[in-house]
Short mmCIF file of C-alpha atoms in Angstrom, two decimals:
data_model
loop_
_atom_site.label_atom_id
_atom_site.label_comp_id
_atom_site.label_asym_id
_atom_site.label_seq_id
_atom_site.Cartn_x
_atom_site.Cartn_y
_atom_site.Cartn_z
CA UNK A 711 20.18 -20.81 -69.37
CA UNK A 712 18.26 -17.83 -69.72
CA UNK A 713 17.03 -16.50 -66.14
CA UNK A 714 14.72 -13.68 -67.48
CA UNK A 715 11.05 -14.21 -65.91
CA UNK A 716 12.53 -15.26 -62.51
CA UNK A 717 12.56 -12.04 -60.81
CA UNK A 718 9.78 -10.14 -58.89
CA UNK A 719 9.03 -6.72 -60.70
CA UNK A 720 11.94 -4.63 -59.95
CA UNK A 721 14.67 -7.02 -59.01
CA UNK A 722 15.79 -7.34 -62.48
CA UNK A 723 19.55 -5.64 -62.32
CA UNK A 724 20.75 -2.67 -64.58
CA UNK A 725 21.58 -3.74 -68.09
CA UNK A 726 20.75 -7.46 -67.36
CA UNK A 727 23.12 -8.26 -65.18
CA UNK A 728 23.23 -10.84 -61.88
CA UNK A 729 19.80 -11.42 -60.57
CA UNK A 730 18.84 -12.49 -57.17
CA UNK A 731 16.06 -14.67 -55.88
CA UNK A 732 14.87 -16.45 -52.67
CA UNK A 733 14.22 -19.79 -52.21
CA UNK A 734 12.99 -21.26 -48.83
CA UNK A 735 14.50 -24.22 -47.62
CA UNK A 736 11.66 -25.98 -45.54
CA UNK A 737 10.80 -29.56 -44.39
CA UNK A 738 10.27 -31.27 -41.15
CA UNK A 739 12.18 -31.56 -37.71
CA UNK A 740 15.40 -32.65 -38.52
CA UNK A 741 15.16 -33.59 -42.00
CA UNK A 742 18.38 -31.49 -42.96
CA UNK A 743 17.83 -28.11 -44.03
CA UNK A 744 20.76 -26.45 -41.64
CA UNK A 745 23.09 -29.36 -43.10
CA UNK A 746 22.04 -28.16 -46.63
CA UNK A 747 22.48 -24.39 -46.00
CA UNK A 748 25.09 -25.18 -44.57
CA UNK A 749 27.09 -27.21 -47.43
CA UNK A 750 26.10 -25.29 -50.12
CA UNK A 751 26.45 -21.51 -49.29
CA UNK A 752 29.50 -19.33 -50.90
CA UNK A 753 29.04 -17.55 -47.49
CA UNK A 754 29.45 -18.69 -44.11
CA UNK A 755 25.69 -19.14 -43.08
CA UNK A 756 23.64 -17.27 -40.22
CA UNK A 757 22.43 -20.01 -38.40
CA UNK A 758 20.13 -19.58 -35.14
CA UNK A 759 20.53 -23.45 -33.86
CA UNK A 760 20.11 -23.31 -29.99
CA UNK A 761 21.23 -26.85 -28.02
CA UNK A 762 18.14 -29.20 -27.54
CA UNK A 763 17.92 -29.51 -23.67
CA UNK A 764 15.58 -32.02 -21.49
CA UNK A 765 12.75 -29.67 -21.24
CA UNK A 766 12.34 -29.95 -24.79
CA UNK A 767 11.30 -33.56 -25.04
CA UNK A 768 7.46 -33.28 -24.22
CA UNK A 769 6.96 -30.49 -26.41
CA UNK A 770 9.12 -31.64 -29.34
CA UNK A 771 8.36 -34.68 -31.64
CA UNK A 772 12.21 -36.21 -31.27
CA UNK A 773 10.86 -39.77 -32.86
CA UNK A 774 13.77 -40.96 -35.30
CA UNK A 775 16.19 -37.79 -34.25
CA UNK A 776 16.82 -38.90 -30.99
CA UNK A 777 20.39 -37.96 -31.32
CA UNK A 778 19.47 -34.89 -32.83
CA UNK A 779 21.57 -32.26 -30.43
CA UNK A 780 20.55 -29.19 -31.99
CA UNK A 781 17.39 -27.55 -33.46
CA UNK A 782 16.89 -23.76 -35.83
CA UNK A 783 15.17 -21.13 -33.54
CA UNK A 784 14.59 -18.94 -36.02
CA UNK A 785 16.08 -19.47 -39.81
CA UNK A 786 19.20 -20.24 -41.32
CA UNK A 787 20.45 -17.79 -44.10
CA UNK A 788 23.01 -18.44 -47.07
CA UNK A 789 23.98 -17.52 -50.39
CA UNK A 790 24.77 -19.35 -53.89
CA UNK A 791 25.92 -17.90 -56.80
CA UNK A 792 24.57 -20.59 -59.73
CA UNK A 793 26.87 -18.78 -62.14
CA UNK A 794 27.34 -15.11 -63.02
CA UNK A 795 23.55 -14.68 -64.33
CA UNK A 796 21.83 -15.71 -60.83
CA UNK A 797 22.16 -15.62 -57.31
CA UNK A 798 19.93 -17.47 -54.69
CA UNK A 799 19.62 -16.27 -51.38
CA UNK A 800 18.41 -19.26 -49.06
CA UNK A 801 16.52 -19.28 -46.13
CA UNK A 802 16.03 -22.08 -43.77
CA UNK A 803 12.65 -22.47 -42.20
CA UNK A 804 12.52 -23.86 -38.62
CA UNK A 805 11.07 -27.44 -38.14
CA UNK A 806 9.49 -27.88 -35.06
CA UNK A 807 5.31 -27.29 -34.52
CA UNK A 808 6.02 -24.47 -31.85
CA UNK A 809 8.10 -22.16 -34.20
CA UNK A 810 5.86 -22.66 -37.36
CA UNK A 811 4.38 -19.05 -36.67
CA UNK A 812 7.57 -17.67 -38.34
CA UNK A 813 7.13 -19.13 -41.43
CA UNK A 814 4.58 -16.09 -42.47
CA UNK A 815 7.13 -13.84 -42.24
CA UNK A 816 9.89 -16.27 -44.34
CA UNK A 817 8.16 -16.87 -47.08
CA UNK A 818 7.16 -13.30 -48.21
CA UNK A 819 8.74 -12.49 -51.51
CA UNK A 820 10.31 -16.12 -51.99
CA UNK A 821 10.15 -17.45 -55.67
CA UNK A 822 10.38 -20.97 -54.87
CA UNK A 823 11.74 -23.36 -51.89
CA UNK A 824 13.09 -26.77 -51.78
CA UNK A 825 11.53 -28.97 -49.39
CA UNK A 826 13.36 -31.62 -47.38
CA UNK A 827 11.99 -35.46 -46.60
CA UNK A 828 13.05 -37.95 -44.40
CA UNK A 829 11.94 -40.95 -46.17
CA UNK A 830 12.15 -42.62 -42.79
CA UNK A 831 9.72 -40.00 -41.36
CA UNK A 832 7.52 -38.92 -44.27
CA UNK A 833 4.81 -37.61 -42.14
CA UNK A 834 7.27 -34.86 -40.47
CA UNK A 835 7.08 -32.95 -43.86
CA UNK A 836 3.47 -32.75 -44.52
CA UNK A 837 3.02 -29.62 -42.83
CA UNK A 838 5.77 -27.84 -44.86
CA UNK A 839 3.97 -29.20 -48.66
CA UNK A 840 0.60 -28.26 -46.89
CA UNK A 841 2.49 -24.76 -46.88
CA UNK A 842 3.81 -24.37 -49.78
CA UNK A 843 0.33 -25.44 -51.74
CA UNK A 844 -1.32 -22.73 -49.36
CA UNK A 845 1.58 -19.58 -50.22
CA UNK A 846 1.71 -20.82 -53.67
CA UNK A 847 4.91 -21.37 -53.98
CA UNK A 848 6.40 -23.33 -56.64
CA UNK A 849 8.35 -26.64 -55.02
CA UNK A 850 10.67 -29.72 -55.82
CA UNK A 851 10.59 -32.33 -53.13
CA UNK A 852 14.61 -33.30 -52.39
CA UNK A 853 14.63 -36.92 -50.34
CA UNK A 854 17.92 -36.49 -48.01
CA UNK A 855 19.46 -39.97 -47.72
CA UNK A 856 20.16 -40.88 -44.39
CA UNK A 857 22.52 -43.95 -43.93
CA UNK A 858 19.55 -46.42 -43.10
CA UNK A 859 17.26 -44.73 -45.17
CA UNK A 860 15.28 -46.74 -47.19
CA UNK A 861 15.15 -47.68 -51.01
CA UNK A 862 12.00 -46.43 -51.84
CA UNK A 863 10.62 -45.72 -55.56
CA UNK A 864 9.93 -42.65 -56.36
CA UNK A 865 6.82 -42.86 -57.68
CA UNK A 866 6.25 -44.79 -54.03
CA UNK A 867 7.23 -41.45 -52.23
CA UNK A 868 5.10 -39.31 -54.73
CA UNK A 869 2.35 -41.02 -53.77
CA UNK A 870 2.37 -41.14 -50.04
CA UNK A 871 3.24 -37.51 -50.14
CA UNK A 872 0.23 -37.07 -52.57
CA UNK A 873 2.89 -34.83 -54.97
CA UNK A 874 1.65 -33.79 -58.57
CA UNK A 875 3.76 -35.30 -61.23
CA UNK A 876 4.51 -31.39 -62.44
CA UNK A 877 6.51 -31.36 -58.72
CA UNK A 878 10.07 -32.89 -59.43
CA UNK A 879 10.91 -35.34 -56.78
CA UNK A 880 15.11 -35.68 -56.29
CA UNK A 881 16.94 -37.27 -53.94
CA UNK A 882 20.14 -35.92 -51.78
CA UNK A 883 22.83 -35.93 -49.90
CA UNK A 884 22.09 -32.95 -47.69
CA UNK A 885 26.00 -33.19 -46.64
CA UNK A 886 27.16 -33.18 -50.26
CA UNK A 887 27.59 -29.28 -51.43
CA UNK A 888 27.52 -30.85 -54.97
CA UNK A 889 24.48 -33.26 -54.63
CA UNK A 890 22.78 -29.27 -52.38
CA UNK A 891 23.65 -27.64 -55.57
CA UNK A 892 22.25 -30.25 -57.87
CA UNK A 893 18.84 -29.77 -55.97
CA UNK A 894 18.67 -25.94 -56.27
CA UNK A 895 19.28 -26.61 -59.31
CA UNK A 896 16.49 -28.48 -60.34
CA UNK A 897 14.40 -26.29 -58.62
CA UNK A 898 15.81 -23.50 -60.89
CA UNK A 899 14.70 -25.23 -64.17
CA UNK A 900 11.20 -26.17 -62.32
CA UNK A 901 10.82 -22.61 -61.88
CA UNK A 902 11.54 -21.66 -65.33
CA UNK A 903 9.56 -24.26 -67.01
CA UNK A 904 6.13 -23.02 -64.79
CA UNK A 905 7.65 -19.42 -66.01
CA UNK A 906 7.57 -20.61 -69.96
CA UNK A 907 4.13 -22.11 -69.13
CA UNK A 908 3.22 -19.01 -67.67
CA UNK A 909 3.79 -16.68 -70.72
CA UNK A 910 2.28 -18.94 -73.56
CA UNK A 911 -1.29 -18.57 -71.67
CA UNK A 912 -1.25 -14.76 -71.23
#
């Protein structure tokens, strides 16, 4: 795959060699974007998950993650090498309403980002399309399976989430590094087919 087109000006590497890009992992409270950083990095991630205490529950929409022990502060930060052409650097956005404010920051400079769904919580994620639409940021949607998720159609889920059909809707296994990769993946060739569209209207 050719990977020309993907970099901001001046991030293309001497004599075409290994490009890097950034992709924002983003999505709801608790809909797995720690787990997916997490499984999929070649590095051992920077995580800034801080134990969910008592005090937390009135300020902190815990409906369906009630177990949910832990919660991103901050971001999460990883790496992937696709193959020897590209690298992505990943950076997970934190969930909940009250730390919002730092996605400004998180999403300068990002070519694309991956959001996370709980099909079982669908409304938890609105914020994070509502912010991608508004940064213009090119997105697939990636439905993490949770074991008593749902069967839902995808077309079903497109529509609820009132996603384009040019946004690729997959589903995951946020635990699975394979099933991770699969997504960045097909965020990759969503990214270069917007890029191919892109250069036969200039």
């Amino acid at each position: 795959m050719d990977f020309k087109g993907f970099d901001h000006p001046g991030r293309h590497a001497a004599g075409g060699g290994t490009r890097s890009v950034k992709v924002m992992i983003a999505g709801g409270f608790g809909t797995g974007k720690t787990t997916l950083v997490r499984s999929v990095s070649d590095i051992k991630p920077l995580t800034t998950e801080e134990t969910l205490t008592q005090a937390s529950v009135d300020v902190d929409d815990l409906i369906g993650v009630a177990d949910k022990q832990q919660t991103t502060v901050s971001l999460d930060f990883g790496k992937i090498g696709i193959n020897d052409e590209l690298v992505l650097y990943l950076f997970g956005t934190p969930g909940q309403e009250r730390f919002w404010f730092l996605w400004n920051g998180l999403f300068k400079g990002a070519l694309g980002a991956v959001v996370l769904v709980d099909t079982r919580r669908l409304a938890s994620s609105f914020r994070a399309i509502e912010e991608m639409e508004r940064q213009n940021v090119p997105f697939v949607i990636a439905l993490n399976v949770f074991p008593d998720s749902k069967d839902h159609p995808v077309e079903e889920i497109r529509d609820a989430l009132d996603i384009p059909e040019h946004t690729p809707v997959v589903t995951c296994d946020a635990r699975d590094r394979t099933s991770s990769r699969d997504v960045l993946i097909a965020l990759i060739h969503h990214l270069k087919s917007r890029s191919g569209v892109a250069l036969e209207t200039r």
